[in-house]
């Protein structure tokens, strides 16, 4: 339970200035509202829902659910009977009712300094309607799945909200994923159309997105799932025609018709751009399609529990899970968490550095901020390009007030000291946020002291793709902060800590983090596999949603996430399953068996340490090592590239043949204290592995 009084020692407080205007400005007020959200959710959420537009009102209770597998099927229903459209609430409501038509929705800041665009709410509404009409003209209907594989450009938001406008379900695949991963996701959700772009730059590196998209579609075709349409946005300029990609690229069949068109002008610096292969039977040009499309489009009214989007997240079995979110609950939850966790005020300029391809970008670049009529920065580039001060340069350029990033980015920048930060003023900053992994107290202190100059509270937000929005988090002007703790539950969220036997622990304790009841934004199912949803999250401890994270509660009731307790790794804030990386490795003919564990990394949080047992007659060498890294990159994506690969003639196994990962983790870290290894079939394997450890990662 939440303590009556906040602790006074070893805590940090939000500034008095912030408290003056804040929505929730004291711990007592937080506690009072929290109790209301638990004891009377209908009234709590009902009041919030009044701010939104409903075509029809809900009937019955606000939330109906079953969280107990022993009592039947797991389900969550929120606001049954209500119908609405999220794009209407995010755009039309802001333009027409709140008179925000000329307010900036996004400041787009390109990879290259100087590449920029400003989009107002009115323009965004027009562009969304226009593209929604395009999708309709291509035969996309309510309930159809549309796959989106795009860089961080305004058109990505346009594409997702155009789907929402017509009731289609978007499935966004992060543009850093490989063709294989894209193919797998397209097939799993049976998407009828793909939206992509010619390419983009990440720092100095050109990513030929269309080539990857084509490769993915070819794989889909080979597997008997032809996707008939692919819409390509021309993000890079018209020089596409003149510049050849070099010998690796397949010859272009024909180029996108509108590449002849006058350049749109946003990518100013002349750089090599991809020559785009063009298959006239499948490919459609974004720019040709929108020409002449009307910028008015009546929204499709959707039921509360109609699907909104699918977003894939790693699963511990290796196969990604299509997390499904639905309309009303997700809208209310992301809007409310955004407003209260960042203490959103109308004159804020908010910047979340995540990619929209992840849940953080879905909830806190698109849905939450737009629902509040906020102005956001949408950044295409990297924190280190063209130099290490880029983030702070952008903060000053747009007068960013609320800033949200990942611990891995903070640790990276911290390595360069305070000077690159102090080159810029950062006076506008009011609240700092983090997400993605536990933040180590040292990084927290640096963020708080150097970036925020002890003026800005740090909201350490714990949540998951599955939770839709923040579930454990401080409120900036109400919750005293402890560096490294995600503090207390958000409204409507009831956490508990269980021991291995499923008993609920009271007071200071450590164990499995679970939730006792749903909140509006929790996922509803794994797309196409409800059984997997129940098995993954509800079977281990009947009656609870199991997060898969370990957690400690201290004497003051604060929650501290201790990390994953399943076979998942968190690399730079991205979850990866060890099984997924292992299966990519064993697909190589030289590998007989593979076992992957996490090894702590000063910037990435965790790095991938892979043990491989080679097939008979194969010898280990640098060429093979490079091939294996490439193999994983191509199967999954660059984020999964192994940091270390160790040749392991044998793996530590129990007599029943189970690999003891606990022992492998110790070997990866060169820790000799192995604990009890009496169940190992052959102890000599361990010594051999210690002797051949990898000392340097490349
Ligand atoms: C981890 C990202 C500690 C956690 C929004 C969770 C965190 C997983 C935090 C979900 C945090 C996220 N403190 N750990 N503030 N935020 N995590 O689905 O292990 O990409 O289960 O969602 O990230 O990752 P996902």
Short mmCIF file of N, CA, C and O in Angstrom, two decimals, residues 542-633:
data_model
loop_
_atom_site.label_atom_id
_atom_site.label_comp_id
_atom_site.label_asym_id
_atom_site.label_seq_id
_atom_site.Cartn_x
_atom_site.Cartn_y
_atom_site.Cartn_z
N UNK A 542 -2.05 -17.76 -10.80
CA UNK A 542 -3.46 -17.46 -11.12
C UNK A 542 -3.99 -16.28 -10.30
O UNK A 542 -3.74 -16.19 -9.10
N UNK A 543 -4.69 -15.39 -11.01
CA UNK A 543 -5.25 -14.23 -10.34
C UNK A 543 -4.43 -12.97 -10.55
O UNK A 543 -4.86 -11.87 -10.18
N UNK A 544 -3.24 -13.12 -11.13
CA UNK A 544 -2.36 -11.97 -11.30
C UNK A 544 -1.84 -11.85 -12.73
O UNK A 544 -1.62 -12.86 -13.39
N UNK A 545 -1.57 -10.61 -13.15
CA UNK A 545 -0.82 -10.37 -14.39
C UNK A 545 0.65 -10.38 -13.98
O UNK A 545 1.07 -9.60 -13.11
N UNK A 546 1.44 -11.25 -14.61
CA UNK A 546 2.86 -11.40 -14.24
C UNK A 546 3.72 -10.61 -15.23
O UNK A 546 3.67 -10.84 -16.44
N UNK A 547 4.50 -9.67 -14.70
CA UNK A 547 5.27 -8.78 -15.59
C UNK A 547 6.51 -9.46 -16.17
O UNK A 547 6.99 -9.04 -17.22
N UNK A 548 7.07 -10.44 -15.43
CA UNK A 548 8.34 -11.02 -15.87
C UNK A 548 9.53 -10.27 -15.28
O UNK A 548 10.68 -10.59 -15.56
N UNK A 549 9.24 -9.27 -14.45
CA UNK A 549 10.31 -8.50 -13.81
C UNK A 549 10.38 -8.84 -12.33
O UNK A 549 9.36 -9.11 -11.69
N UNK A 550 11.61 -8.76 -11.81
CA UNK A 550 11.79 -8.88 -10.37
C UNK A 550 11.66 -7.50 -9.75
O UNK A 550 11.85 -6.48 -10.43
N UNK A 551 11.32 -7.47 -8.47
CA UNK A 551 11.08 -6.17 -7.84
C UNK A 551 11.32 -6.25 -6.34
O UNK A 551 11.09 -7.27 -5.72
N UNK A 552 11.77 -5.13 -5.79
CA UNK A 552 11.99 -5.04 -4.36
C UNK A 552 11.16 -3.87 -3.84
O UNK A 552 11.01 -2.87 -4.54
N UNK A 553 10.61 -4.04 -2.64
CA UNK A 553 9.89 -2.91 -2.01
C UNK A 553 10.66 -2.54 -0.75
O UNK A 553 10.99 -3.44 0.03
N UNK A 554 10.96 -1.26 -0.58
CA UNK A 554 11.76 -0.89 0.59
C UNK A 554 10.86 -0.51 1.76
O UNK A 554 9.64 -0.58 1.68
N UNK A 555 11.50 -0.07 2.83
CA UNK A 555 10.74 0.20 4.07
C UNK A 555 9.74 1.34 3.90
O UNK A 555 8.76 1.45 4.61
N UNK A 556 9.98 2.22 2.92
CA UNK A 556 9.05 3.32 2.68
C UNK A 556 7.98 2.97 1.64
O UNK A 556 7.23 3.84 1.20
N UNK A 557 7.98 1.72 1.20
CA UNK A 557 6.97 1.30 0.23
C UNK A 557 7.35 1.57 -1.22
O UNK A 557 6.55 1.35 -2.14
N UNK A 558 8.57 2.05 -1.47
CA UNK A 558 9.01 2.34 -2.84
C UNK A 558 9.32 1.04 -3.58
O UNK A 558 9.89 0.11 -3.00
N UNK A 559 8.97 1.01 -4.86
CA UNK A 559 9.26 -0.17 -5.70
C UNK A 559 10.55 0.06 -6.49
O UNK A 559 10.76 1.15 -7.05
N UNK A 560 11.38 -0.96 -6.52
CA UNK A 560 12.65 -0.92 -7.25
C UNK A 560 12.68 -2.12 -8.18
O UNK A 560 12.69 -3.27 -7.72
N UNK A 561 12.67 -1.89 -9.49
CA UNK A 561 12.72 -3.00 -10.44
C UNK A 561 14.14 -3.56 -10.43
O UNK A 561 15.11 -2.82 -10.55
N UNK A 562 14.24 -4.89 -10.31
CA UNK A 562 15.59 -5.48 -10.26
C UNK A 562 15.99 -6.12 -11.59
O UNK A 562 17.09 -6.61 -11.73
N UNK A 563 15.10 -6.13 -12.57
CA UNK A 563 15.45 -6.67 -13.89
C UNK A 563 14.60 -7.90 -14.23
O UNK A 563 13.82 -8.38 -13.41
N UNK A 564 14.79 -8.39 -15.44
CA UNK A 564 13.97 -9.52 -15.92
C UNK A 564 14.30 -10.79 -15.15
O UNK A 564 15.44 -11.02 -14.78
N UNK A 565 13.27 -11.62 -14.96
CA UNK A 565 13.55 -12.90 -14.32
C UNK A 565 13.20 -14.05 -15.25
O UNK A 565 13.06 -15.17 -14.83
N UNK A 566 13.05 -13.73 -16.52
CA UNK A 566 12.86 -14.81 -17.50
C UNK A 566 14.07 -14.79 -18.43
O UNK A 566 15.06 -14.11 -18.15
N UNK A 567 13.99 -15.49 -19.55
CA UNK A 567 15.15 -15.54 -20.44
C UNK A 567 15.16 -14.37 -21.41
O UNK A 567 15.34 -14.54 -22.61
N UNK A 568 14.91 -13.19 -20.89
CA UNK A 568 14.93 -12.01 -21.74
C UNK A 568 16.12 -11.14 -21.36
O UNK A 568 16.49 -11.09 -20.18
N UNK A 569 16.67 -10.47 -22.35
CA UNK A 569 17.76 -9.56 -22.09
C UNK A 569 17.31 -8.15 -22.45
O UNK A 569 16.45 -7.98 -23.30
N UNK A 570 17.88 -7.18 -21.78
CA UNK A 570 17.53 -5.80 -22.08
C UNK A 570 18.79 -5.09 -22.59
O UNK A 570 19.66 -4.72 -21.82
N UNK A 571 18.87 -4.95 -23.90
CA UNK A 571 20.04 -4.33 -24.52
C UNK A 571 19.64 -2.93 -24.98
O UNK A 571 18.74 -2.79 -25.81
N UNK A 572 20.27 -1.94 -24.42
CA UNK A 572 19.95 -0.53 -24.72
C UNK A 572 18.46 -0.25 -24.62
O UNK A 572 17.89 0.45 -25.46
N UNK A 573 17.83 -0.81 -23.62
CA UNK A 573 16.41 -0.54 -23.42
C UNK A 573 15.50 -1.35 -24.31
O UNK A 573 14.29 -1.19 -24.29
N UNK A 574 16.06 -2.27 -25.11
CA UNK A 574 15.22 -3.10 -25.96
C UNK A 574 15.25 -4.54 -25.49
O UNK A 574 16.31 -5.11 -25.28
N UNK A 575 14.08 -5.13 -25.36
CA UNK A 575 14.02 -6.51 -24.90
C UNK A 575 14.35 -7.45 -26.03
O UNK A 575 13.84 -7.33 -27.14
N UNK A 576 15.18 -8.43 -25.73
CA UNK A 576 15.51 -9.46 -26.72
C UNK A 576 15.37 -10.80 -26.02
O UNK A 576 15.70 -10.92 -24.84
N UNK A 577 14.90 -11.80 -26.73
CA UNK A 577 14.84 -13.10 -26.07
C UNK A 577 16.09 -13.88 -26.44
O UNK A 577 16.54 -13.86 -27.59
N UNK A 578 16.64 -14.56 -25.44
CA UNK A 578 17.85 -15.35 -25.70
C UNK A 578 17.54 -16.43 -26.73
O UNK A 578 18.35 -16.73 -27.60
N UNK A 579 16.32 -16.98 -26.66
CA UNK A 579 15.95 -18.06 -27.59
C UNK A 579 15.97 -17.59 -29.04
O UNK A 579 16.35 -18.33 -29.95
N UNK A 580 15.57 -16.34 -29.24
CA UNK A 580 15.52 -15.79 -30.59
C UNK A 580 16.95 -15.69 -31.17
O UNK A 580 17.20 -16.03 -32.32
N UNK A 581 17.88 -15.22 -30.35
CA UNK A 581 19.26 -15.08 -30.81
C UNK A 581 19.88 -16.47 -31.00
O UNK A 581 20.58 -16.73 -31.98
N UNK A 582 19.58 -17.37 -30.09
CA UNK A 582 20.11 -18.74 -30.21
C UNK A 582 19.62 -19.40 -31.50
O UNK A 582 20.39 -20.04 -32.22
N UNK A 583 18.35 -19.22 -31.80
CA UNK A 583 17.88 -19.90 -33.01
C UNK A 583 18.48 -19.27 -34.27
O UNK A 583 18.73 -19.96 -35.25
N UNK A 584 18.76 -17.96 -34.22
CA UNK A 584 19.44 -17.35 -35.37
C UNK A 584 20.85 -17.94 -35.53
O UNK A 584 21.31 -18.18 -36.65
N UNK A 585 21.51 -18.20 -34.41
CA UNK A 585 22.87 -18.76 -34.48
C UNK A 585 22.87 -20.20 -34.99
O UNK A 585 23.67 -20.58 -35.84
N UNK A 586 21.95 -21.02 -34.48
CA UNK A 586 21.99 -22.43 -34.90
C UNK A 586 21.51 -22.64 -36.34
O UNK A 586 21.72 -23.69 -36.91
N UNK A 587 20.89 -21.59 -36.89
CA UNK A 587 20.51 -21.72 -38.30
C UNK A 587 21.75 -21.73 -39.20
O UNK A 587 21.69 -22.12 -40.35
N UNK A 588 22.87 -21.28 -38.66
CA UNK A 588 24.12 -21.34 -39.43
C UNK A 588 24.62 -22.78 -39.42
O UNK A 588 24.65 -23.42 -38.37
N UNK A 589 25.03 -23.26 -40.59
CA UNK A 589 25.37 -24.69 -40.68
C UNK A 589 26.56 -25.10 -39.82
O UNK A 589 26.69 -26.27 -39.45
N UNK A 590 27.41 -24.13 -39.46
CA UNK A 590 28.59 -24.48 -38.66
C UNK A 590 28.26 -24.67 -37.18
O UNK A 590 29.07 -25.16 -36.42
N UNK A 591 27.05 -24.25 -36.78
CA UNK A 591 26.73 -24.26 -35.35
C UNK A 591 25.81 -25.43 -34.98
O UNK A 591 24.75 -25.61 -35.58
N UNK A 592 26.26 -26.19 -33.98
CA UNK A 592 25.43 -27.32 -33.54
C UNK A 592 24.51 -26.88 -32.40
O UNK A 592 23.35 -27.26 -32.33
N UNK A 593 25.03 -26.04 -31.53
CA UNK A 593 24.23 -25.62 -30.38
C UNK A 593 24.69 -24.22 -29.95
O UNK A 593 25.86 -23.87 -30.10
N UNK A 594 23.76 -23.45 -29.40
CA UNK A 594 24.14 -22.12 -28.95
C UNK A 594 23.41 -21.79 -27.65
O UNK A 594 22.29 -22.25 -27.42
N UNK A 595 24.07 -21.02 -26.82
CA UNK A 595 23.44 -20.53 -25.58
C UNK A 595 23.86 -19.08 -25.39
O UNK A 595 25.03 -18.74 -25.50
N UNK A 596 22.86 -18.23 -25.16
CA UNK A 596 23.14 -16.79 -25.08
C UNK A 596 22.77 -16.27 -23.70
O UNK A 596 21.70 -16.60 -23.18
N UNK A 597 23.66 -15.48 -23.12
CA UNK A 597 23.36 -14.87 -21.82
C UNK A 597 23.70 -13.38 -21.89
O UNK A 597 24.36 -12.93 -22.82
N UNK A 598 23.25 -12.65 -20.87
CA UNK A 598 23.55 -11.22 -20.81
C UNK A 598 24.80 -11.00 -19.98
O UNK A 598 25.03 -11.69 -19.01
N UNK A 599 25.59 -10.03 -20.41
CA UNK A 599 26.75 -9.64 -19.61
C UNK A 599 26.62 -8.13 -19.39
O UNK A 599 26.35 -7.39 -20.34
N UNK A 600 26.74 -7.67 -18.14
CA UNK A 600 26.54 -6.24 -17.89
C UNK A 600 27.44 -5.37 -18.78
O UNK A 600 28.58 -5.74 -19.05
N UNK A 601 26.88 -4.27 -19.25
CA UNK A 601 27.61 -3.38 -20.15
C UNK A 601 27.42 -1.95 -19.64
O UNK A 601 26.30 -1.56 -19.32
N UNK A 602 28.50 -1.16 -19.59
CA UNK A 602 28.39 0.16 -18.98
C UNK A 602 27.43 1.12 -19.68
O UNK A 602 26.85 1.99 -19.06
N UNK A 603 27.22 0.97 -20.98
CA UNK A 603 26.30 1.87 -21.67
C UNK A 603 25.00 1.19 -22.04
O UNK A 603 23.90 1.68 -21.80
N UNK A 604 25.11 -0.02 -22.60
CA UNK A 604 23.92 -0.71 -23.09
C UNK A 604 23.09 -1.37 -21.99
O UNK A 604 22.00 -1.87 -22.25
N UNK A 605 23.60 -1.41 -20.78
CA UNK A 605 22.90 -2.12 -19.72
C UNK A 605 23.32 -3.58 -19.74
O UNK A 605 24.00 -4.07 -18.86
N UNK A 606 22.92 -4.27 -20.82
CA UNK A 606 23.37 -5.64 -21.01
C UNK A 606 23.92 -5.79 -22.42
O UNK A 606 23.46 -5.11 -23.34
N UNK A 607 24.89 -6.69 -22.57
CA UNK A 607 25.37 -7.02 -23.91
C UNK A 607 25.17 -8.51 -24.12
O UNK A 607 24.96 -9.26 -23.17
N UNK A 608 25.23 -8.94 -25.39
CA UNK A 608 24.97 -10.34 -25.71
C UNK A 608 26.25 -11.15 -25.71
O UNK A 608 27.16 -10.88 -26.50
N UNK A 609 26.31 -12.13 -24.86
CA UNK A 609 27.47 -13.02 -24.80
C UNK A 609 26.98 -14.39 -25.27
O UNK A 609 26.12 -15.00 -24.64
N UNK A 610 27.53 -14.85 -26.41
CA UNK A 610 27.00 -16.08 -27.02
C UNK A 610 28.03 -17.21 -26.96
O UNK A 610 29.18 -17.02 -27.35
N UNK A 611 27.59 -18.35 -26.51
CA UNK A 611 28.44 -19.54 -26.53
C UNK A 611 27.97 -20.41 -27.70
O UNK A 611 26.77 -20.68 -27.81
N UNK A 612 28.91 -20.83 -28.56
CA UNK A 612 28.49 -21.70 -29.66
C UNK A 612 29.30 -22.99 -29.68
O UNK A 612 30.52 -22.97 -29.54
N UNK A 613 28.60 -24.08 -29.83
CA UNK A 613 29.26 -25.37 -30.02
C UNK A 613 29.19 -25.67 -31.51
O UNK A 613 28.10 -25.64 -32.10
N UNK A 614 30.36 -25.90 -32.10
CA UNK A 614 30.38 -26.06 -33.56
C UNK A 614 30.07 -27.49 -33.99
O UNK A 614 30.25 -28.44 -33.23
N UNK A 615 29.60 -27.59 -35.20
CA UNK A 615 29.33 -28.92 -35.78
C UNK A 615 30.66 -29.67 -35.96
O UNK A 615 31.72 -29.03 -36.05
N UNK A 616 30.59 -30.97 -36.02
CA UNK A 616 31.80 -31.79 -36.16
C UNK A 616 32.63 -31.35 -37.36
O UNK A 616 32.08 -31.12 -38.45
N UNK A 617 33.94 -31.25 -37.16
CA UNK A 617 34.83 -30.96 -38.28
C UNK A 617 34.98 -29.49 -38.60
O UNK A 617 35.80 -29.11 -39.43
N UNK A 618 34.20 -28.61 -37.94
CA UNK A 618 34.31 -27.17 -38.24
C UNK A 618 35.30 -26.55 -37.26
O UNK A 618 35.28 -26.86 -36.07
N UNK A 619 36.18 -25.68 -37.76
CA UNK A 619 37.08 -25.00 -36.82
C UNK A 619 36.66 -23.55 -36.66
O UNK A 619 36.16 -22.93 -37.59
N UNK A 620 36.91 -23.07 -35.45
CA UNK A 620 36.50 -21.71 -35.12
C UNK A 620 37.56 -20.72 -35.57
O UNK A 620 38.74 -20.92 -35.31
N UNK A 621 37.17 -19.68 -36.26
CA UNK A 621 38.12 -18.62 -36.61
C UNK A 621 37.37 -17.29 -36.76
O UNK A 621 36.15 -17.24 -36.65
N UNK A 622 38.12 -16.25 -37.01
CA UNK A 622 37.56 -14.90 -37.08
C UNK A 622 36.51 -14.75 -38.18
O UNK A 622 35.52 -14.03 -38.03
N UNK A 623 36.75 -15.44 -39.29
CA UNK A 623 35.80 -15.34 -40.41
C UNK A 623 34.45 -15.90 -39.98
O UNK A 623 33.40 -15.32 -40.23
N UNK A 624 34.51 -17.04 -39.31
CA UNK A 624 33.26 -17.65 -38.86
C UNK A 624 32.57 -16.74 -37.85
O UNK A 624 31.35 -16.53 -37.91
N UNK A 625 33.36 -16.16 -36.96
CA UNK A 625 32.79 -15.27 -35.95
C UNK A 625 32.05 -14.10 -36.62
O UNK A 625 30.91 -13.78 -36.27
N UNK A 626 32.69 -13.52 -37.64
CA UNK A 626 32.06 -12.40 -38.35
C UNK A 626 30.79 -12.87 -39.06
O UNK A 626 29.77 -12.17 -39.07
N UNK A 627 30.85 -14.07 -39.60
CA UNK A 627 29.66 -14.60 -40.29
C UNK A 627 28.49 -14.80 -39.32
O UNK A 627 27.34 -14.55 -39.66
N UNK A 628 28.83 -15.27 -38.14
CA UNK A 628 27.77 -15.52 -37.15
C UNK A 628 27.12 -14.21 -36.70
O UNK A 628 25.91 -14.12 -36.56
N UNK A 629 27.96 -13.18 -36.54
CA UNK A 629 27.40 -11.88 -36.14
C UNK A 629 26.47 -11.36 -37.24
O UNK A 629 25.39 -10.84 -36.97
N UNK A 630 26.94 -11.53 -38.48
CA UNK A 630 26.14 -11.07 -39.62
C UNK A 630 24.81 -11.82 -39.68
O UNK A 630 23.75 -11.26 -39.93
N UNK A 631 24.92 -13.11 -39.43
CA UNK A 631 23.74 -13.97 -39.46
C UNK A 631 22.65 -13.46 -38.49
O UNK A 631 21.49 -13.34 -38.84
N UNK A 632 23.07 -13.13 -37.27
CA UNK A 632 22.10 -12.67 -36.27
C UNK A 632 21.54 -11.30 -36.69
O UNK A 632 20.34 -11.04 -36.59
N UNK A 633 22.44 -10.45 -37.20
CA UNK A 633 21.99 -9.12 -37.63
C UNK A 633 20.96 -9.24 -38.73
O UNK A 633 19.94 -8.57 -38.75
#
